[in-house]
PDB file of C-alpha atoms and ligand atoms in Angstrom:
ATOM      1  CA  MET A1292      26.081  22.638  -9.944  1.00 76.00           C
ATOM      2  CA  VAL A1293      24.349  22.278  -6.439  1.00 90.00           C
ATOM      3  CA  ASN A1294      25.782  21.023  -3.335  1.00 92.00           C
ATOM      4  CA  CYS A1295      24.669  18.588  -0.775  1.00 95.00           C
ATOM      5  CA  SER A1296      22.758  20.616   1.875  1.00 93.00           C
ATOM      6  CA  HIS A1297      24.416  18.515   4.773  1.00 91.00           C
ATOM      7  CA  SER A1298      26.213  20.819   7.043  1.00 88.00           C
ATOM      8  CA  LYS A1299      29.758  19.060   6.807  1.00 87.00           C
ATOM      9  CA  CYS A1300      29.367  17.960   3.077  1.00 92.00           C
ATOM     10  CA  GLY A1301      30.707  19.864   0.069  1.00 85.00           C
ATOM     11  CA  GLU A1302      29.809  17.114  -2.789  1.00 92.00           C
ATOM     12  CA  SER A1303      27.620  17.556  -5.390  1.00 92.00           C
ATOM     13  CA  ALA A1304      24.178  16.801  -4.793  1.00 93.00           C
ATOM     14  CA  VAL A1305      22.266  13.846  -6.736  1.00 90.00           C
ATOM     15  CA  ILE A1306      18.859  14.573  -6.013  1.00 90.00           C
ATOM     16  CA  ASN A1307      16.517  17.426  -4.801  1.00 89.00           C
ATOM     17  CA  VAL A1308      13.096  16.893  -3.787  1.00 84.00           C
ATOM     18  CA  THR A1309      12.846  18.748  -0.679  1.00 83.00           C
ATOM     19  CA  LYS A1310      16.565  19.688  -0.243  1.00 90.00           C
ATOM     20  CA  PRO A1311      19.869  18.715  -2.378  1.00 94.00           C
ATOM     21  CA  TYR A1312      21.628  15.756  -1.045  1.00 95.00           C
ATOM     22  CA  CYS A1313      24.725  13.804  -2.295  1.00 95.00           C
ATOM     23  CA  LYS A1314      24.097  10.114  -2.740  1.00 95.00           C
ATOM     24  CA  SER A1315      25.238   8.824   0.729  1.00 94.00           C
ATOM     25  CA  HIS A1316      23.367  11.808   2.780  1.00 95.00           C
ATOM     26  CA  PHE A1317      20.208  11.465   0.832  1.00 96.00           C
ATOM     27  CA  ILE A1318      20.030   7.718   1.814  1.00 96.00           C
ATOM     28  CA  SER A1319      20.796   8.590   5.509  1.00 95.00           C
ATOM     29  CA  TYR A1320      18.104  11.448   5.301  1.00 96.00           C
ATOM     30  CA  PHE A1321      15.359   9.254   3.812  1.00 97.00           C
ATOM     31  CA  GLU A1322      16.007   5.998   6.135  1.00 98.00           C
ATOM     32  CA  SER A1323      15.738   8.696   9.215  1.00 97.00           C
ATOM     33  CA  LYS A1324      12.462   9.845   7.955  1.00 97.00           C
ATOM     34  CA  VAL A1325      11.118   6.289   7.654  1.00 98.00           C
ATOM     35  CA  ALA A1326      12.513   5.247  11.046  1.00 98.00           C
ATOM     36  CA  ALA A1327      11.021   8.273  12.502  1.00 98.00           C
ATOM     37  CA  THR A1328       7.650   7.661  11.111  1.00 97.00           C
ATOM     38  CA  VAL A1329       7.934   4.095  12.448  1.00 97.00           C
ATOM     39  CA  LYS A1330       9.074   5.214  15.800  1.00 97.00           C
ATOM     40  CA  LYS A1331       6.562   8.180  16.430  1.00 96.00           C
ATOM     41  CA  TYR A1332       3.173   6.129  15.255  1.00 95.00           C
ATOM     42  CA  LYS A1333       4.532   2.869  16.935  1.00 95.00           C
ATOM     43  CA  LEU A1334       4.017   1.292  13.650  1.00 96.00           C
ATOM     44  CA  ILE A1335       6.106  -1.968  14.384  1.00 95.00           C
ATOM     45  CA  SER A1336       7.807  -3.136  17.673  1.00 92.00           C
ATOM     46  CA  LYS A1337      10.315  -5.970  17.623  1.00 89.00           C
ATOM     47  CA  LYS A1338       7.767  -8.654  19.176  1.00 92.00           C
ATOM     48  CA  ASP A1339       5.820  -8.151  15.843  1.00 94.00           C
ATOM     49  CA  ARG A1340       5.607 -10.870  13.143  1.00 96.00           C
ATOM     50  CA  VAL A1341       5.671  -8.649  10.204  1.00 97.00           C
ATOM     51  CA  ILE A1342       4.371  -9.329   6.350  1.00 97.00           C
ATOM     52  CA  VAL A1343       5.152  -6.778   3.566  1.00 98.00           C
ATOM     53  CA  ALA A1344       2.442  -6.576   0.889  1.00 97.00           C
ATOM     54  CA  CYS A1345       4.838  -6.826  -1.972  1.00 97.00           C
ATOM     55  CA  SER A1346       4.443  -5.822  -6.014  1.00 94.00           C
ATOM     56  CA  GLY A1347       7.986  -5.788  -6.902  1.00 94.00           C
ATOM     57  CA  GLY A1348       7.481  -1.986  -7.444  1.00 94.00           C
ATOM     58  CA  LYS A1349      10.096   0.697  -5.871  1.00 95.00           C
ATOM     59  CA  ASP A1350       7.503   1.541  -2.880  1.00 97.00           C
ATOM     60  CA  SER A1351       6.861  -1.858  -1.439  1.00 97.00           C
ATOM     61  CA  THR A1352      10.690  -3.149  -2.344  1.00 97.00           C
ATOM     62  CA  THR A1353      11.851  -0.307  -0.399  1.00 98.00           C
ATOM     63  CA  VAL A1354       9.588  -1.051   2.695  1.00 98.00           C
ATOM     64  CA  LEU A1355      10.668  -4.680   2.505  1.00 98.00           C
ATOM     65  CA  TYR A1356      14.281  -4.053   2.363  1.00 98.00           C
ATOM     66  CA  LEU A1357      14.219  -1.307   5.317  1.00 98.00           C
ATOM     67  CA  LEU A1358      11.962  -3.412   7.529  1.00 97.00           C
ATOM     68  CA  ASN A1359      14.218  -6.737   6.926  1.00 96.00           C
ATOM     69  CA  LYS A1360      17.155  -4.554   7.705  1.00 96.00           C
ATOM     70  CA  TRP A1361      16.088  -3.229  11.070  1.00 96.00           C
ATOM     71  CA  PHE A1362      13.644  -5.891  12.227  1.00 94.00           C
ATOM     72  CA  GLY A1363      14.709  -9.308  10.442  1.00 91.00           C
ATOM     73  CA  ASN A1364      12.489 -12.019   9.894  1.00 89.00           C
ATOM     74  CA  VAL A1365      10.031 -10.276   7.734  1.00 97.00           C
ATOM     75  CA  THR A1366       8.183 -12.082   4.854  1.00 97.00           C
ATOM     76  CA  ALA A1367       6.993 -10.966   1.721  1.00 98.00           C
ATOM     77  CA  LEU A1368       3.430 -11.240   0.405  1.00 98.00           C
ATOM     78  CA  ALA A1369       2.662 -10.901  -3.274  1.00 97.00           C
ATOM     79  CA  ILE A1370      -0.683 -11.121  -5.050  1.00 97.00           C
ATOM     80  CA  ASP A1371      -0.652 -12.309  -8.872  1.00 96.00           C
ATOM     81  CA  GLU A1372      -3.660 -10.664 -10.214  1.00 95.00           C
ATOM     82  CA  GLY A1373      -2.808 -11.933 -13.825  1.00 94.00           C
ATOM     83  CA  ILE A1374      -2.124  -8.978 -15.866  1.00 95.00           C
ATOM     84  CA  PRO A1375       0.057 -10.179 -18.761  1.00 93.00           C
ATOM     85  CA  GLY A1376       3.124  -8.316 -19.522  1.00 93.00           C
ATOM     86  CA  TYR A1377       3.065  -6.338 -16.241  1.00 94.00           C
ATOM     87  CA  ARG A1378       2.669  -8.568 -13.303  1.00 95.00           C
ATOM     88  CA  ASN A1379       4.763 -11.480 -14.385  1.00 94.00           C
ATOM     89  CA  VAL A1380       7.602  -9.087 -14.810  1.00 95.00           C
ATOM     90  CA  THR A1381       7.266  -7.374 -11.416  1.00 95.00           C
ATOM     91  CA  LEU A1382       7.008 -10.536  -9.858  1.00 96.00           C
ATOM     92  CA  GLU A1383      10.192 -11.785 -11.355  1.00 95.00           C
ATOM     93  CA  ASP A1384      12.042  -8.855  -9.839  1.00 95.00           C
ATOM     94  CA  LEU A1385      10.683  -9.590  -6.477  1.00 96.00           C
ATOM     95  CA  SER A1386      11.342 -13.236  -6.471  1.00 97.00           C
ATOM     96  CA  SER A1387      15.029 -12.715  -7.398  1.00 96.00           C
ATOM     97  CA  PHE A1388      15.147  -9.472  -4.936  1.00 96.00           C
ATOM     98  CA  CYS A1389      13.784 -11.851  -2.220  1.00 97.00           C
ATOM     99  CA  SER A1390      16.500 -14.888  -3.044  1.00 97.00           C
ATOM    100  CA  ARG A1391      19.125 -12.355  -2.847  1.00 96.00           C
ATOM    101  CA  ASN A1392      18.303 -10.999   0.682  1.00 96.00           C
ATOM    102  CA  ASN A1393      17.058 -14.550   2.150  1.00 96.00           C
ATOM    103  CA  ILE A1394      13.605 -13.092   2.482  1.00 97.00           C
ATOM    104  CA  PRO A1395      10.449 -15.695   2.514  1.00 98.00           C
ATOM    105  CA  LEU A1396       8.393 -14.878  -0.228  1.00 97.00           C
ATOM    106  CA  LYS A1397       4.450 -15.867  -0.165  1.00 97.00           C
ATOM    107  CA  THR A1398       2.274 -15.648  -3.450  1.00 97.00           C
ATOM    108  CA  LEU A1399      -1.452 -15.942  -3.885  1.00 96.00           C
ATOM    109  CA  SER A1400      -3.061 -15.530  -7.045  1.00 95.00           C
ATOM    110  CA  TYR A1401      -6.580 -14.857  -8.673  1.00 94.00           C
ATOM    111  CA  LYS A1402      -6.476 -17.814 -10.788  1.00 94.00           C
ATOM    112  CA  GLU A1403      -5.633 -20.504  -8.105  1.00 93.00           C
ATOM    113  CA  THR A1404      -8.195 -18.781  -5.512  1.00 92.00           C
ATOM    114  CA  PHE A1405     -11.287 -17.281  -7.554  1.00 90.00           C
ATOM    115  CA  GLY A1406     -10.720 -19.588 -10.748  1.00 89.00           C
ATOM    116  CA  PHE A1407     -10.156 -16.538 -12.820  1.00 91.00           C
ATOM    117  CA  SER A1408      -7.265 -13.961 -13.548  1.00 93.00           C
ATOM    118  CA  LEU A1409      -8.007 -10.217 -13.776  1.00 93.00           C
ATOM    119  CA  HIS A1410      -7.506 -10.307 -17.421  1.00 93.00           C
ATOM    120  CA  ASP A1411     -10.128 -13.073 -17.539  1.00 90.00           C
ATOM    121  CA  ALA A1412     -12.267 -11.181 -15.506  1.00 89.00           C
ATOM    122  CA  LEU A1413     -12.115  -7.879 -17.496  1.00 90.00           C
ATOM    123  CA  LYS A1414     -13.536  -9.814 -20.604  1.00 87.00           C
ATOM    124  CA  LYS A1415     -16.439 -10.782 -18.786  1.00 83.00           C
ATOM    125  CA  VAL A1416     -17.451  -7.761 -16.409  1.00 79.00           C
ATOM    126  CA  ASP A1417     -17.464  -4.362 -17.524  1.00 79.00           C
ATOM    127  CA  VAL A1418     -15.971  -2.159 -14.753  1.00 82.00           C
ATOM    128  CA  LEU A1419     -13.042  -0.262 -14.234  1.00 86.00           C
ATOM    129  CA  PRO A1420     -10.177  -2.867 -13.896  1.00 91.00           C
ATOM    130  CA  CYS A1421      -8.880  -1.087 -10.538  1.00 90.00           C
ATOM    131  CA  ASN A1422     -12.509  -1.225  -8.866  1.00 88.00           C
ATOM    132  CA  ILE A1423     -12.422  -5.348  -9.056  1.00 91.00           C
ATOM    133  CA  CYS A1424      -8.898  -5.642  -8.789  1.00 94.00           C
ATOM    134  CA  GLY A1425      -8.519  -3.410  -5.758  1.00 92.00           C
ATOM    135  CA  THR A1426     -11.311  -5.148  -3.949  1.00 91.00           C
ATOM    136  CA  LEU A1427     -10.021  -8.838  -4.854  1.00 93.00           C
ATOM    137  CA  ARG A1428      -6.384  -7.631  -4.097  1.00 94.00           C
ATOM    138  CA  ARG A1429      -7.589  -6.341  -0.420  1.00 90.00           C
ATOM    139  CA  TYR A1430      -9.229  -9.730  -0.073  1.00 90.00           C
ATOM    140  CA  LEU A1431      -5.997 -11.961  -0.798  1.00 93.00           C
ATOM    141  CA  LEU A1432      -4.034  -9.645   1.248  1.00 93.00           C
ATOM    142  CA  ASN A1433      -6.041 -10.249   4.001  1.00 89.00           C
ATOM    143  CA  THR A1434      -6.098 -13.807   3.544  1.00 88.00           C
ATOM    144  CA  GLY A1435      -2.276 -14.150   3.354  1.00 93.00           C
ATOM    145  CA  ALA A1436      -1.430 -12.047   6.263  1.00 93.00           C
ATOM    146  CA  LYS A1437      -3.191 -14.220   8.892  1.00 90.00           C
ATOM    147  CA  GLY A1438      -1.041 -15.280  11.371  1.00 92.00           C
ATOM    148  CA  PHE A1439       1.081 -12.086  11.199  1.00 95.00           C
ATOM    149  CA  THR A1440       0.518  -9.154  13.592  1.00 93.00           C
ATOM    150  CA  ARG A1441       1.440  -6.394  11.029  1.00 94.00           C
ATOM    151  CA  ILE A1442       0.947  -5.923   7.391  1.00 95.00           C
ATOM    152  CA  ALA A1443       3.169  -3.219   5.967  1.00 97.00           C
ATOM    153  CA  THR A1444       2.361  -1.908   2.649  1.00 97.00           C
ATOM    154  CA  GLY A1445       4.314   0.692   0.350  1.00 97.00           C
ATOM    155  CA  HIS A1446       1.824   3.636   0.433  1.00 97.00           C
ATOM    156  CA  ASN A1447       3.679   7.082   0.248  1.00 97.00           C
ATOM    157  CA  LEU A1448       2.848  10.748   0.682  1.00 97.00           C
ATOM    158  CA  ASP A1449       1.593  11.030  -2.843  1.00 97.00           C
ATOM    159  CA  ASP A1450      -0.611   7.943  -2.764  1.00 96.00           C
ATOM    160  CA  GLU A1451      -2.048   9.413   0.879  1.00 96.00           C
ATOM    161  CA  ALA A1452      -2.645  12.770  -0.792  1.00 97.00           C
ATOM    162  CA  GLN A1453      -4.515  11.023  -3.578  1.00 96.00           C
ATOM    163  CA  SER A1454      -6.288   8.822  -1.035  1.00 95.00           C
ATOM    164  CA  ILE A1455      -7.654  12.136   1.037  1.00 95.00           C
ATOM    165  CA  VAL A1456      -8.770  14.033  -2.038  1.00 95.00           C
ATOM    166  CA  MET A1457     -10.533  10.756  -3.675  1.00 93.00           C
ATOM    167  CA  ASN A1458     -12.340  10.258  -0.290  1.00 92.00           C
ATOM    168  CA  PHE A1459     -13.220  13.888   0.003  1.00 91.00           C
ATOM    169  CA  MET A1460     -14.298  14.092  -3.449  1.00 91.00           C
ATOM    170  CA  LYS A1461     -16.667  11.063  -3.153  1.00 88.00           C
ATOM    171  CA  GLY A1462     -18.235  12.552  -0.217  1.00 87.00           C
ATOM    172  CA  ASN A1463     -17.020   9.582   2.030  1.00 85.00           C
ATOM    173  CA  LEU A1464     -15.472  10.688   5.458  1.00 86.00           C
ATOM    174  CA  GLU A1465     -15.958   7.356   6.857  1.00 85.00           C
ATOM    175  CA  LEU A1466     -13.499   5.916   4.411  1.00 85.00           C
ATOM    176  CA  ALA A1467     -11.019   9.105   4.954  1.00 86.00           C
ATOM    177  CA  ALA A1468     -11.219   8.021   8.542  1.00 87.00           C
ATOM    178  CA  ARG A1469      -9.523   4.796   8.036  1.00 88.00           C
ATOM    179  CA  LEU A1470      -6.582   6.329   6.386  1.00 91.00           C
ATOM    180  CA  GLY A1471      -3.278   7.251   8.129  1.00 92.00           C
ATOM    181  CA  PRO A1472       0.241   5.531   9.021  1.00 94.00           C
ATOM    182  CA  LEU A1473      -1.731   3.116  10.919  1.00 90.00           C
ATOM    183  CA  THR A1474      -5.178   2.326   9.302  1.00 85.00           C
ATOM    184  CA  GLY A1475      -8.683   1.349  10.432  1.00 73.00           C
ATOM    185  CA  VAL A1476     -10.964   2.741  12.980  1.00 65.00           C
ATOM    186  CA  VAL A1477     -11.895  -0.090  15.299  1.00 65.00           C
ATOM    187  CA  GLU A1478      -9.192  -2.402  16.746  1.00 62.00           C
ATOM    188  CA  SER A1479     -10.031  -6.483  16.787  1.00 57.00           C
ATOM    189  CA  ARG A1480      -7.756  -9.134  17.242  1.00 57.00           C
ATOM    190  CA  LYS A1481      -9.453 -10.243  13.785  1.00 61.00           C
ATOM    191  CA  PHE A1482      -7.948  -7.624  12.028  1.00 71.00           C
ATOM    192  CA  VAL A1483      -4.286  -7.479  10.866  1.00 86.00           C
ATOM    193  CA  GLN A1484      -2.880  -3.888  11.468  1.00 90.00           C
ATOM    194  CA  ARG A1485      -2.075  -2.406   8.445  1.00 93.00           C
ATOM    195  CA  VAL A1486       0.865   0.042   8.635  1.00 96.00           C
ATOM    196  CA  LYS A1487       2.629   2.412   6.011  1.00 97.00           C
ATOM    197  CA  PRO A1488       6.094   3.456   6.778  1.00 98.00           C
ATOM    198  CA  LEU A1489       6.729   5.485   3.919  1.00 98.00           C
ATOM    199  CA  TYR A1490       3.686   7.779   4.803  1.00 97.00           C
ATOM    200  CA  PHE A1491       5.754  10.975   4.696  1.00 96.00           C
ATOM    201  CA  CYS A1492       8.056  10.132   1.717  1.00 97.00           C
ATOM    202  CA  HIS A1493       7.292  11.989  -1.541  1.00 95.00           C
ATOM    203  CA  GLU A1494       7.214   9.477  -4.400  1.00 95.00           C
ATOM    204  CA  LYS A1495      10.127  10.737  -5.980  1.00 94.00           C
ATOM    205  CA  GLU A1496      12.399  10.297  -2.970  1.00 95.00           C
ATOM    206  CA  VAL A1497      11.203   6.682  -2.690  1.00 96.00           C
ATOM    207  CA  ALA A1498      11.845   6.215  -6.583  1.00 95.00           C
ATOM    208  CA  ALA A1499      15.338   8.036  -5.903  1.00 94.00           C
ATOM    209  CA  TYR A1500      15.957   5.622  -2.953  1.00 96.00           C
ATOM    210  CA  ALA A1501      14.958   2.608  -4.973  1.00 95.00           C
ATOM    211  CA  PHE A1502      17.338   3.566  -7.726  1.00 94.00           C
ATOM    212  CA  LEU A1503      20.335   4.608  -5.630  1.00 94.00           C
ATOM    213  CA  GLN A1504      20.398   1.259  -3.568  1.00 95.00           C
ATOM    214  CA  ASN A1505      20.186  -0.682  -6.914  1.00 94.00           C
ATOM    215  CA  PHE A1506      17.390  -3.141  -5.966  1.00 93.00           C
ATOM    216  CA  GLY A1507      17.486  -4.730  -9.391  1.00 89.00           C
ATOM    217  CA  ILE A1508      13.521  -3.581 -10.154  1.00 91.00           C
ATOM    218  CA  ARG A1509      12.124  -2.366 -13.187  1.00 87.00           C
ATOM    219  CA  PHE A1510      10.152   1.085 -12.907  1.00 80.00           C
ATOM    220  CA  ASN A1511       7.038  -0.031 -14.894  1.00 85.00           C
ATOM    221  CA  GLU A1512       3.349   1.011 -14.322  1.00 88.00           C
ATOM    222  CA  CYS A1513       0.123  -1.110 -14.318  1.00 92.00           C
ATOM    223  CA  PRO A1514      -1.356  -0.835 -18.238  1.00 92.00           C
ATOM    224  CA  HIS A1515      -4.926  -0.339 -16.085  1.00 92.00           C
ATOM    225  CA  ALA A1516      -3.403   2.504 -13.744  1.00 88.00           C
ATOM    226  CA  ARG A1517      -3.917   5.403 -16.160  1.00 87.00           C
ATOM    227  CA  ILE A1518      -7.616   4.780 -16.422  1.00 85.00           C
ATOM    228  CA  SER A1519      -8.522   4.721 -12.829  1.00 85.00           C
ATOM    229  CA  PHE A1520      -9.928   7.692 -10.704  1.00 89.00           C
ATOM    230  CA  ARG A1521      -6.880   7.701  -8.918  1.00 91.00           C
ATOM    231  CA  ALA A1522      -5.135   8.554 -12.142  1.00 91.00           C
ATOM    232  CA  ALA A1523      -7.093  11.586 -12.524  1.00 93.00           C
ATOM    233  CA  ILE A1524      -6.811  12.741  -8.816  1.00 95.00           C
ATOM    234  CA  ARG A1525      -2.953  12.224  -9.065  1.00 95.00           C
ATOM    235  CA  ASP A1526      -2.549  14.279 -12.400  1.00 95.00           C
ATOM    236  CA  PHE A1527      -4.811  16.943 -10.511  1.00 96.00           C
ATOM    237  CA  ILE A1528      -2.582  17.038  -7.604  1.00 97.00           C
ATOM    238  CA  ASN A1529       0.762  16.953  -9.586  1.00 96.00           C
ATOM    239  CA  GLY A1530      -0.391  19.923 -11.462  1.00 96.00           C
ATOM    240  CA  LEU A1531      -1.324  21.793  -8.236  1.00 95.00           C
ATOM    241  CA  GLU A1532       1.960  21.075  -6.882  1.00 95.00           C
ATOM    242  CA  GLN A1533       3.430  22.457  -9.816  1.00 94.00           C
ATOM    243  CA  GLN A1534       1.606  25.504  -9.486  1.00 96.00           C
ATOM    244  CA  HIS A1535       2.118  25.677  -5.489  1.00 95.00           C
ATOM    245  CA  PRO A1536       4.950  23.681  -4.290  1.00 93.00           C
ATOM    246  CA  GLY A1537       4.130  21.905  -0.842  1.00 94.00           C
ATOM    247  CA  ALA A1538       0.632  21.570  -1.971  1.00 95.00           C
ATOM    248  CA  LYS A1539       0.896  17.680  -1.448  1.00 95.00           C
ATOM    249  CA  GLN A1540       2.509  17.859   1.887  1.00 95.00           C
ATOM    250  CA  ASN A1541       0.153  20.312   2.957  1.00 96.00           C
ATOM    251  CA  ILE A1542      -2.888  18.064   2.089  1.00 97.00           C
ATOM    252  CA  VAL A1543      -1.508  15.261   4.357  1.00 97.00           C
ATOM    253  CA  SER A1544      -0.118  17.252   7.266  1.00 96.00           C
ATOM    254  CA  ASN A1545      -3.488  18.961   7.834  1.00 96.00           C
ATOM    255  CA  PHE A1546      -5.293  15.889   7.163  1.00 95.00           C
ATOM    256  CA  ILE A1547      -3.264  13.890  10.240  1.00 95.00           C
ATOM    257  CA  LYS A1548      -4.321  16.773  12.581  1.00 95.00           C
ATOM    258  CA  VAL A1549      -8.067  16.127  12.107  1.00 93.00           C
ATOM    259  CA  LEU A1550      -7.419  12.315  11.832  1.00 93.00           C
ATOM    260  CA  PRO A1551      -7.525  11.472  15.819  1.00 91.00           C
ATOM    261  CA  LYS A1552     -10.915  13.227  15.916  1.00 91.00           C
ATOM    262  CA  LEU A1553     -12.427  11.664  12.455  1.00 89.00           C
ATOM    263  CA  LYS A1554     -11.251   8.111  14.255  1.00 87.00           C
ATOM    264  CA  GLU A1555     -13.227   9.019  17.387  1.00 87.00           C
ATOM    265  CA  LYS A1556     -16.025   9.679  15.517  1.00 86.00           C
ATOM    266  CA  TYR A1557     -16.574   6.795  13.264  1.00 84.00           C
ATOM    267  CA  ALA A1558     -15.187   4.303  15.892  1.00 80.00           C
ATOM    268  CA  ALA A1559     -18.178   5.100  17.995  1.00 70.00           C
ATOM    269  CA  SER A1560     -20.558   4.081  15.248  1.00 67.00           C
ATOM    270  CA  SER A1561     -18.903   1.490  13.552  1.00 68.00           C
ATOM    271  CA  SER A1562     -19.791  -2.104  14.572  1.00 70.00           C
ATOM    272  CA  ILE A1563     -18.064  -5.236  12.978  1.00 72.00           C
ATOM    273  CA  SER A1564     -20.313  -7.584  10.996  1.00 79.00           C
ATOM    274  CA  TYR A1565     -19.330 -10.480   8.785  1.00 83.00           C
ATOM    275  CA  CYS A1566     -20.025 -11.276   5.004  1.00 87.00           C
ATOM    276  CA  ARG A1567     -22.504 -14.381   5.003  1.00 90.00           C
ATOM    277  CA  GLY A1568     -20.149 -15.777   1.885  1.00 88.00           C
ATOM    278  CA  CYS A1569     -16.642 -15.698   3.423  1.00 86.00           C
ATOM    279  CA  GLY A1570     -16.751 -14.754   6.787  1.00 84.00           C
ATOM    280  CA  GLU A1571     -14.818 -11.336   6.098  1.00 81.00           C
ATOM    281  CA  PRO A1572     -15.841  -8.102   7.879  1.00 77.00           C
ATOM    282  CA  SER A1573     -18.268  -6.227   5.867  1.00 80.00           C
ATOM    283  CA  SER A1574     -20.536  -3.523   6.234  1.00 77.00           C
ATOM    284  CA  ASN A1575     -23.093  -5.471   3.825  1.00 82.00           C
ATOM    285  CA  GLU A1576     -24.571  -8.730   4.346  1.00 87.00           C
ATOM    286  CA  LEU A1577     -22.202  -9.858   0.935  1.00 89.00           C
ATOM    287  CA  CYS A1578     -18.794  -8.112   0.852  1.00 88.00           C
ATOM    288  CA  LYS A1579     -17.683  -6.501  -2.301  1.00 88.00           C
ATOM    289  CA  ALA A1580     -15.169  -9.467  -3.253  1.00 90.00           C
ATOM    290  CA  CYS A1581     -18.055 -12.182  -2.964  1.00 90.00           C
ATOM    291  CA  ILE A1582     -20.503  -9.721  -4.990  1.00 88.00           C
ATOM    292  CA  TYR A1583     -17.794  -9.675  -7.417  1.00 87.00           C
ATOM    293  CA  VAL A1584     -16.669 -13.684  -7.589  1.00 89.00           C
ATOM    294  CA  ASN A1585     -20.622 -14.560  -7.760  1.00 86.00           C
ATOM    295  CA  SER A1586     -21.240 -11.952 -10.309  1.00 83.00           C
ATOM    296  CA  LEU A1587     -18.205 -14.160 -12.509  1.00 81.00           C
ATOM    297  CA  LYS A1588     -20.212 -17.089 -11.895  1.00 61.00           C
ATOM    298  CA  SER A1589     -16.680 -19.110 -11.094  1.00 49.00           C
ATOM    299  CA  PRO A1590     -17.339 -22.574  -9.902  1.00 48.00           C
ATOM    300  CA  ALA A1591     -13.786 -22.396  -8.487  1.00 44.00           C
ATOM    301  CA  VAL A1592     -14.418 -20.382  -5.415  1.00 41.00           C
ATOM    302  CA  ALA A1593     -12.835 -22.364  -2.913  1.00 37.00           C
ATOM    303  CA  ALA A1594     -11.738 -19.368  -0.575  1.00 40.00           C
ATOM    304  CA  VAL A1595     -14.970 -17.914  -0.442  1.00 40.00           C
ATOM    305  CA  GLN A1596     -16.855 -21.469   0.604  1.00 38.00           C
ATOM    306  CA  HIS A1597     -14.725 -21.709   3.533  1.00 35.00           C
ATOM    307  CA  PRO A1598     -15.316 -18.768   5.872  1.00 34.00           C
ATOM    308  CA  GLN A1599     -13.419 -20.235   8.875  1.00 33.00           C
ATOM    309  CA  LYS A1600     -10.150 -20.064   6.777  1.00 32.00           C
ATOM    310  CA  LEU A1601     -10.612 -16.321   6.273  1.00 31.00           C
ATOM    311  CA  GLN A1602     -10.241 -14.230   9.583  1.00 30.00           C
ATOM    312  CA  SER A1603      -7.954 -11.312   8.965  1.00 29.00           C
ATOM    313  CA  PHE A1604      -9.301  -8.012   7.537  1.00 27.00           C
ATOM    314  CA  ILE A1605      -7.590  -4.670   6.733  1.00 26.00           C
ATOM    315  CA  TYR A1606      -9.170  -1.612   5.418  1.00 26.00           C
TER     316      TYR A1606
HETATM  317 FE1  SF4 B 594      -4.631  -3.334 -10.066  1.00 95.90          FE
HETATM  318 FE2  SF4 B 594      -5.426  -0.934 -10.791  1.00 95.90          FE
HETATM  319 FE3  SF4 B 594      -3.179  -1.782  -8.990  1.00 95.90          FE
HETATM  320 FE4  SF4 B 594      -3.418  -2.433 -11.885  1.00 95.90          FE
HETATM  321  S1  SF4 B 594      -3.351  -0.158 -11.051  1.00 95.90           S
HETATM  322  S2  SF4 B 594      -2.666  -3.387  -9.956  1.00 95.90           S
HETATM  323  S3  SF4 B 594      -5.391  -2.730 -12.081  1.00 95.90           S
HETATM  324  S4  SF4 B 594      -5.438  -1.871  -8.724  1.00 95.90           S
HETATM  325 ZN1   ZN B 595     -17.287 -11.833   1.291  1.00 95.90          ZN
END
């Protein structure tokens, strides 16, 4: 049996990701790590109005819990894509969590905004679910975050390592430049700054924290996740990690050293233009969300027809 690695503790360890810890020392280790990230990268200040992008899963519920505990007055923002048997379950968990913790919950749905659910859309278009879902989800998060100064997400170290490798594999350094604990390369008051408090936390650590804190959530995965490019990269990196422990941490730690230079390079060449369909910032005449929505020929695209309503944007 392994003991907790805290110098003043002789208890049995309950988790061993980077070091063995008993329950209470793991919780304080984890919370200190998140607090240090928030402080070092100036992710959130007391003046901020914070909205947390929530899925009802372990990562975003952890962020919601901690930011509410430290800063108070946070709002949860959920997107209902319409994924039967999955999203309805996670949204139920999220709604109960928010009620128990007195956190306001705002939910936006594909069906109400675009006139179709993800389930409907996938019957009509032949694309990978995550491609259309990721685009429309980001669009609704931008819309829902209007009026807030920070949108916090549950991205953890594993997610970031995957995003770095995905962008390198696609040869897209400009997209890689938007990563980091504070995303984006160009500052504008029209953009709601996106922040990632769990940036340096391993996925296993977040899972352990959510489990030990008994958040009352079910640890289920979207049925579409396993056929995405991200899933292939996740399996590849997990395989590497098994053979070369520390690989994930090294991908992120080394990337973050070159990130300021990357952001500098692309900030100089980035100019903000706007989609003629919805008014969102976009590098093309029509943004990807409008292209998807138009291609689905939905008559109920109220949001897209009122560009003045859509001011915020995140990467
Ligand atoms: Fe959407 Fe893909 Fe995430 Fe499922 S895994 S919620 S389809 S982006
Ligand atoms: Zn658009």
